[in-house]
Each structure stands twice: as C-alpha cells, then as structure tokens.
JSON list of C-alpha atoms in Angstrom, two decimals:
[
{"chain": "W", "resi": 93, "resn": "MET", "atom": "CA", "xyz": [5.98, 3.65, 5.12]},
{"chain": "W", "resi": 94, "resn": "THR", "atom": "CA", "xyz": [5.13, 5.26, 8.32]},
{"chain": "W", "resi": 95, "resn": "LYS", "atom": "CA", "xyz": [8.10, 6.83, 9.33]},
{"chain": "W", "resi": 96, "resn": "GLU", "atom": "CA", "xyz": [8.37, 8.35, 5.35]},
{"chain": "W", "resi": 97, "resn": "CYS", "atom": "CA", "xyz": [5.35, 10.23, 5.67]},
{"chain": "W", "resi": 98, "resn": "ALA", "atom": "CA", "xyz": [5.44, 11.10, 8.89]},
{"chain": "W", "resi": 99, "resn": "ASP", "atom": "CA", "xyz": [8.97, 12.97, 7.94]},
{"chain": "W", "resi": 100, "resn": "PHE", "atom": "CA", "xyz": [6.92, 14.14, 4.82]},
{"chain": "W", "resi": 101, "resn": "ALA", "atom": "CA", "xyz": [4.13, 15.81, 6.89]},
{"chain": "W", "resi": 102, "resn": "ARG", "atom": "CA", "xyz": [6.44, 17.59, 9.21]},
{"chain": "W", "resi": 103, "resn": "GLU", "atom": "CA", "xyz": [8.29, 19.21, 6.47]},
{"chain": "W", "resi": 104, "resn": "CYS", "atom": "CA", "xyz": [5.45, 20.16, 4.87]},
{"chain": "W", "resi": 105, "resn": "GLY", "atom": "CA", "xyz": [3.77, 21.43, 8.42]},
{"chain": "W", "resi": 106, "resn": "GLY", "atom": "CA", "xyz": [0.42, 22.24, 9.39]},
{"chain": "W", "resi": 107, "resn": "ASP", "atom": "CA", "xyz": [-3.16, 21.10, 9.10]},
{"chain": "W", "resi": 108, "resn": "GLY", "atom": "CA", "xyz": [-4.13, 18.86, 6.52]},
{"chain": "W", "resi": 109, "resn": "LEU", "atom": "CA", "xyz": [-4.25, 15.58, 4.14]},
{"chain": "W", "resi": 110, "resn": "LEU", "atom": "CA", "xyz": [-1.21, 13.73, 3.15]},
{"chain": "W", "resi": 111, "resn": "HIS", "atom": "CA", "xyz": [-2.35, 12.02, -0.18]},
{"chain": "W", "resi": 112, "resn": "VAL", "atom": "CA", "xyz": [-0.30, 8.70, -0.43]},
{"chain": "W", "resi": 113, "resn": "PHE", "atom": "CA", "xyz": [-0.41, 7.16, -3.85]},
{"chain": "W", "resi": 114, "resn": "VAL", "atom": "CA", "xyz": [1.58, 4.25, -5.55]},
{"chain": "W", "resi": 115, "resn": "PRO", "atom": "CA", "xyz": [1.68, 4.43, -9.56]},
{"chain": "W", "resi": 116, "resn": "HIS", "atom": "CA", "xyz": [1.69, 0.65, -9.93]},
{"chain": "W", "resi": 117, "resn": "ALA", "atom": "CA", "xyz": [-0.14, -1.76, -11.42]},
{"chain": "W", "resi": 118, "resn": "THR", "atom": "CA", "xyz": [0.29, -4.02, -9.03]},
{"chain": "W", "resi": 119, "resn": "ALA", "atom": "CA", "xyz": [0.59, -2.40, -5.79]},
{"chain": "W", "resi": 120, "resn": "GLY", "atom": "CA", "xyz": [-2.03, -1.28, -3.09]},
{"chain": "W", "resi": 121, "resn": "VAL", "atom": "CA", "xyz": [-1.34, 0.89, 0.34]},
{"chain": "W", "resi": 122, "resn": "ALA", "atom": "CA", "xyz": [-2.93, -0.53, 3.45]},
{"chain": "W", "resi": 123, "resn": "LEU", "atom": "CA", "xyz": [-3.82, 1.29, 7.35]},
{"chain": "W", "resi": 124, "resn": "LEU", "atom": "CA", "xyz": [-2.74, -1.55, 9.75]},
{"chain": "W", "resi": 125, "resn": "GLU", "atom": "CA", "xyz": [-1.12, -2.73, 12.41]},
{"chain": "W", "resi": 126, "resn": "LEU", "atom": "CA", "xyz": [2.61, -3.64, 11.68]},
{"chain": "W", "resi": 127, "resn": "GLY", "atom": "CA", "xyz": [4.36, -6.18, 13.95]},
{"chain": "W", "resi": 128, "resn": "SER", "atom": "CA", "xyz": [2.08, -7.77, 15.74]},
{"chain": "W", "resi": 129, "resn": "GLY", "atom": "CA", "xyz": [1.11, -10.65, 13.10]},
{"chain": "W", "resi": 130, "resn": "SER", "atom": "CA", "xyz": [-1.34, -8.67, 11.05]},
{"chain": "W", "resi": 131, "resn": "ASP", "atom": "CA", "xyz": [0.84, -7.69, 8.50]},
{"chain": "W", "resi": 132, "resn": "ASP", "atom": "CA", "xyz": [1.16, -11.75, 8.21]},
{"chain": "W", "resi": 133, "resn": "ASP", "atom": "CA", "xyz": [-2.61, -12.07, 8.32]},
{"chain": "W", "resi": 134, "resn": "LEU", "atom": "CA", "xyz": [-2.93, -9.76, 5.61]},
{"chain": "W", "resi": 135, "resn": "LEU", "atom": "CA", "xyz": [-0.71, -11.65, 3.05]},
{"chain": "W", "resi": 136, "resn": "ALA", "atom": "CA", "xyz": [-2.76, -15.35, 4.27]},
{"chain": "W", "resi": 137, "resn": "ALA", "atom": "CA", "xyz": [-5.99, -13.57, 3.77]},
{"chain": "W", "resi": 138, "resn": "LEU", "atom": "CA", "xyz": [-4.65, -12.01, 0.32]},
{"chain": "W", "resi": 139, "resn": "GLY", "atom": "CA", "xyz": [-2.91, -15.68, -0.49]},
{"chain": "W", "resi": 140, "resn": "ASP", "atom": "CA", "xyz": [-6.39, -17.14, 0.41]},
{"chain": "W", "resi": 141, "resn": "LEU", "atom": "CA", "xyz": [-8.56, -14.73, -1.81]},
{"chain": "W", "resi": 142, "resn": "LEU", "atom": "CA", "xyz": [-6.03, -14.38, -4.39]},
{"chain": "W", "resi": 143, "resn": "PRO", "atom": "CA", "xyz": [-3.82, -17.97, -4.33]},
{"chain": "W", "resi": 144, "resn": "ALA", "atom": "CA", "xyz": [-0.95, -17.65, -6.75]},
{"chain": "W", "resi": 145, "resn": "ASP", "atom": "CA", "xyz": [-2.16, -20.81, -9.22]},
{"chain": "W", "resi": 146, "resn": "ASP", "atom": "CA", "xyz": [-2.22, -20.93, -12.51]},
{"chain": "W", "resi": 147, "resn": "ARG", "atom": "CA", "xyz": [-6.65, -19.36, -12.89]},
{"chain": "W", "resi": 148, "resn": "TRP", "atom": "CA", "xyz": [-5.41, -16.27, -14.00]},
{"chain": "W", "resi": 149, "resn": "ARG", "atom": "CA", "xyz": [-6.51, -14.92, -17.46]},
{"chain": "W", "resi": 150, "resn": "HIS", "atom": "CA", "xyz": [-3.28, -12.64, -16.86]},
{"chain": "W", "resi": 151, "resn": "ALA", "atom": "CA", "xyz": [-0.74, -14.76, -17.10]},
{"chain": "W", "resi": 152, "resn": "HIS", "atom": "CA", "xyz": [2.85, -13.73, -18.11]},
{"chain": "W", "resi": 153, "resn": "GLY", "atom": "CA", "xyz": [5.44, -13.47, -15.63]},
{"chain": "W", "resi": 154, "resn": "SER", "atom": "CA", "xyz": [6.10, -15.90, -12.22]},
{"chain": "W", "resi": 155, "resn": "ARG", "atom": "CA", "xyz": [3.07, -17.93, -11.34]},
{"chain": "W", "resi": 156, "resn": "GLY", "atom": "CA", "xyz": [0.35, -16.36, -9.98]},
{"chain": "W", "resi": 157, "resn": "HIS", "atom": "CA", "xyz": [1.07, -12.88, -11.87]},
{"chain": "W", "resi": 158, "resn": "GLY", "atom": "CA", "xyz": [-2.42, -12.11, -12.56]},
{"chain": "W", "resi": 159, "resn": "ARG", "atom": "CA", "xyz": [-3.08, -12.37, -8.80]},
{"chain": "W", "resi": 160, "resn": "SER", "atom": "CA", "xyz": [-1.05, -9.33, -8.27]},
{"chain": "W", "resi": 161, "resn": "HIS", "atom": "CA", "xyz": [-3.12, -7.23, -11.22]},
{"chain": "W", "resi": 162, "resn": "VAL", "atom": "CA", "xyz": [-6.16, -7.77, -8.71]},
{"chain": "W", "resi": 163, "resn": "MET", "atom": "CA", "xyz": [-5.29, -7.35, -5.86]},
{"chain": "W", "resi": 164, "resn": "PRO", "atom": "CA", "xyz": [-5.67, -3.33, -6.15]},
{"chain": "W", "resi": 165, "resn": "ALA", "atom": "CA", "xyz": [-8.92, -3.99, -6.26]},
{"chain": "W", "resi": 166, "resn": "PHE", "atom": "CA", "xyz": [-8.99, -5.19, -2.72]},
{"chain": "W", "resi": 167, "resn": "ILE", "atom": "CA", "xyz": [-6.26, -2.70, -1.68]},
{"chain": "W", "resi": 168, "resn": "PRO", "atom": "CA", "xyz": [-6.44, 0.32, -3.37]},
{"chain": "W", "resi": 169, "resn": "PRO", "atom": "CA", "xyz": [-2.90, 2.30, -5.01]},
{"chain": "W", "resi": 170, "resn": "TYR", "atom": "CA", "xyz": [-3.77, 5.11, -2.63]},
{"chain": "W", "resi": 171, "resn": "ALA", "atom": "CA", "xyz": [-4.37, 6.11, 0.96]},
{"chain": "W", "resi": 172, "resn": "THR", "atom": "CA", "xyz": [-5.37, 9.55, 2.89]},
{"chain": "W", "resi": 173, "resn": "VAL", "atom": "CA", "xyz": [-3.95, 10.40, 6.10]},
{"chain": "W", "resi": 174, "resn": "PRO", "atom": "CA", "xyz": [-5.15, 13.34, 8.67]},
{"chain": "W", "resi": 175, "resn": "VAL", "atom": "CA", "xyz": [-2.39, 15.51, 9.19]},
{"chain": "W", "resi": 176, "resn": "LEU", "atom": "CA", "xyz": [-2.72, 17.76, 12.91]},
{"chain": "W", "resi": 177, "resn": "ALA", "atom": "CA", "xyz": [-0.35, 20.45, 12.95]},
{"chain": "W", "resi": 178, "resn": "GLY", "atom": "CA", "xyz": [2.79, 18.19, 10.64]},
{"chain": "W", "resi": 179, "resn": "ARG", "atom": "CA", "xyz": [1.59, 14.88, 12.82]},
{"chain": "W", "resi": 180, "resn": "LEU", "atom": "CA", "xyz": [-0.04, 12.18, 11.15]},
{"chain": "W", "resi": 181, "resn": "ALA", "atom": "CA", "xyz": [-3.15, 11.68, 12.53]},
{"chain": "W", "resi": 182, "resn": "LEU", "atom": "CA", "xyz": [-2.94, 7.87, 12.92]},
{"chain": "W", "resi": 183, "resn": "GLY", "atom": "CA", "xyz": [-4.49, 5.49, 15.58]},
{"chain": "W", "resi": 184, "resn": "THR", "atom": "CA", "xyz": [-2.54, 4.06, 18.18]},
{"chain": "W", "resi": 185, "resn": "TRP", "atom": "CA", "xyz": [-1.70, 1.00, 15.97]},
{"chain": "W", "resi": 186, "resn": "GLN", "atom": "CA", "xyz": [-2.12, 2.53, 12.79]},
{"chain": "W", "resi": 187, "resn": "SER", "atom": "CA", "xyz": [0.64, 2.46, 10.07]},
{"chain": "W", "resi": 188, "resn": "VAL", "atom": "CA", "xyz": [1.48, 3.34, 6.30]},
{"chain": "W", "resi": 189, "resn": "ALA", "atom": "CA", "xyz": [2.13, -0.20, 4.49]},
{"chain": "W", "resi": 190, "resn": "LEU", "atom": "CA", "xyz": [3.13, -1.17, 1.06]},
{"chain": "W", "resi": 191, "resn": "ILE", "atom": "CA", "xyz": [1.43, -4.22, -0.27]},
{"chain": "W", "resi": 192, "resn": "ASP", "atom": "CA", "xyz": [2.41, -5.59, -3.12]},
{"chain": "W", "resi": 193, "resn": "LEU", "atom": "CA", "xyz": [2.43, -9.36, -4.07]},
{"chain": "W", "resi": 194, "resn": "ASN", "atom": "CA", "xyz": [4.08, -8.73, -7.01]},
{"chain": "W", "resi": 195, "resn": "VAL", "atom": "CA", "xyz": [7.49, -10.74, -6.75]},
{"chain": "W", "resi": 196, "resn": "ASP", "atom": "CA", "xyz": [8.98, -9.84, -10.81]},
{"chain": "W", "resi": 197, "resn": "ASN", "atom": "CA", "xyz": [9.54, -6.43, -10.13]},
{"chain": "W", "resi": 198, "resn": "PRO", "atom": "CA", "xyz": [10.89, -5.47, -6.94]},
{"chain": "W", "resi": 199, "resn": "ASP", "atom": "CA", "xyz": [11.34, -1.83, -7.24]},
{"chain": "W", "resi": 200, "resn": "ARG", "atom": "CA", "xyz": [8.58, 0.54, -6.32]},
{"chain": "W", "resi": 201, "resn": "ARG", "atom": "CA", "xyz": [7.76, 4.86, -6.42]},
{"chain": "W", "resi": 202, "resn": "VAL", "atom": "CA", "xyz": [5.23, 5.89, -4.08]},
{"chain": "W", "resi": 203, "resn": "ARG", "atom": "CA", "xyz": [3.94, 9.64, -4.22]},
{"chain": "W", "resi": 204, "resn": "LEU", "atom": "CA", "xyz": [3.14, 11.90, -1.60]},
{"chain": "W", "resi": 205, "resn": "SER", "atom": "CA", "xyz": [1.31, 14.68, -1.80]},
{"chain": "W", "resi": 206, "resn": "PHE", "atom": "CA", "xyz": [0.15, 17.06, 1.02]},
{"chain": "W", "resi": 207, "resn": "LEU", "atom": "CA", "xyz": [-3.11, 19.62, 0.33]},
{"chain": "W", "resi": 208, "resn": "THR", "atom": "CA", "xyz": [-3.72, 22.07, 3.45]},
{"chain": "W", "resi": 209, "resn": "ASP", "atom": "CA", "xyz": [-7.22, 23.56, 4.17]}
]
C-alpha cells in the first residue's frame, strides 16, 4: 500500500500525518521491509503464534478463522506516518502493508486521512 499512501500524501501536500485505517475485524496495518523476505518472516511468525487450527472459540468460516480475529491485537488496524512536504517520511526500507489472515473475504477497504499542523 506504500504507493497508494505516497500518492495520497502527495495530493494532500505539505507537512502532516497520514493515518491509515482498515475497517475490518481481521486486518492490520504494518510498517516493515517488504520483498526481502521480511514479509514471509512475518507471516511465518504469525503462523507460529496464531496457528490455523481448531483451538479457536470463534469458529465460523474456514479452519482457524478465529485466529484472524485475534491477529489485530498484535498488528493493529491502523498506522500513522509522518509526511514532510507531501512525501512519506518512512525509513529507507519501510513500507506500508495490509496484513490479513482471513481467506474467507478477500475484499478489503483502506481509509486514508491526512492531518495537518
């Protein structure tokens, strides 16, 4: 989602804060390095921490669906990124990523808002 966030920040212009929010009970927003294996490492860690098995009380949907509803407690459904002169002030290797373990619903919306000084 980094490109979409950067485009939105550029359209807003100036200095401020970009707030990224996903209004879904099974999704989170993470700031991390992508494409170098870190994203796979995150998914593997979530698989270890939140296995897709039948231990979950919240049990409708696909096997392990309950873990999808616990995941946002570890990766919140929001992130705030500083913006300077219309550009995301991310670290060199940071990206904005949507994390969702829910295989039952692939449709997700993201809400972006820009707060100025």
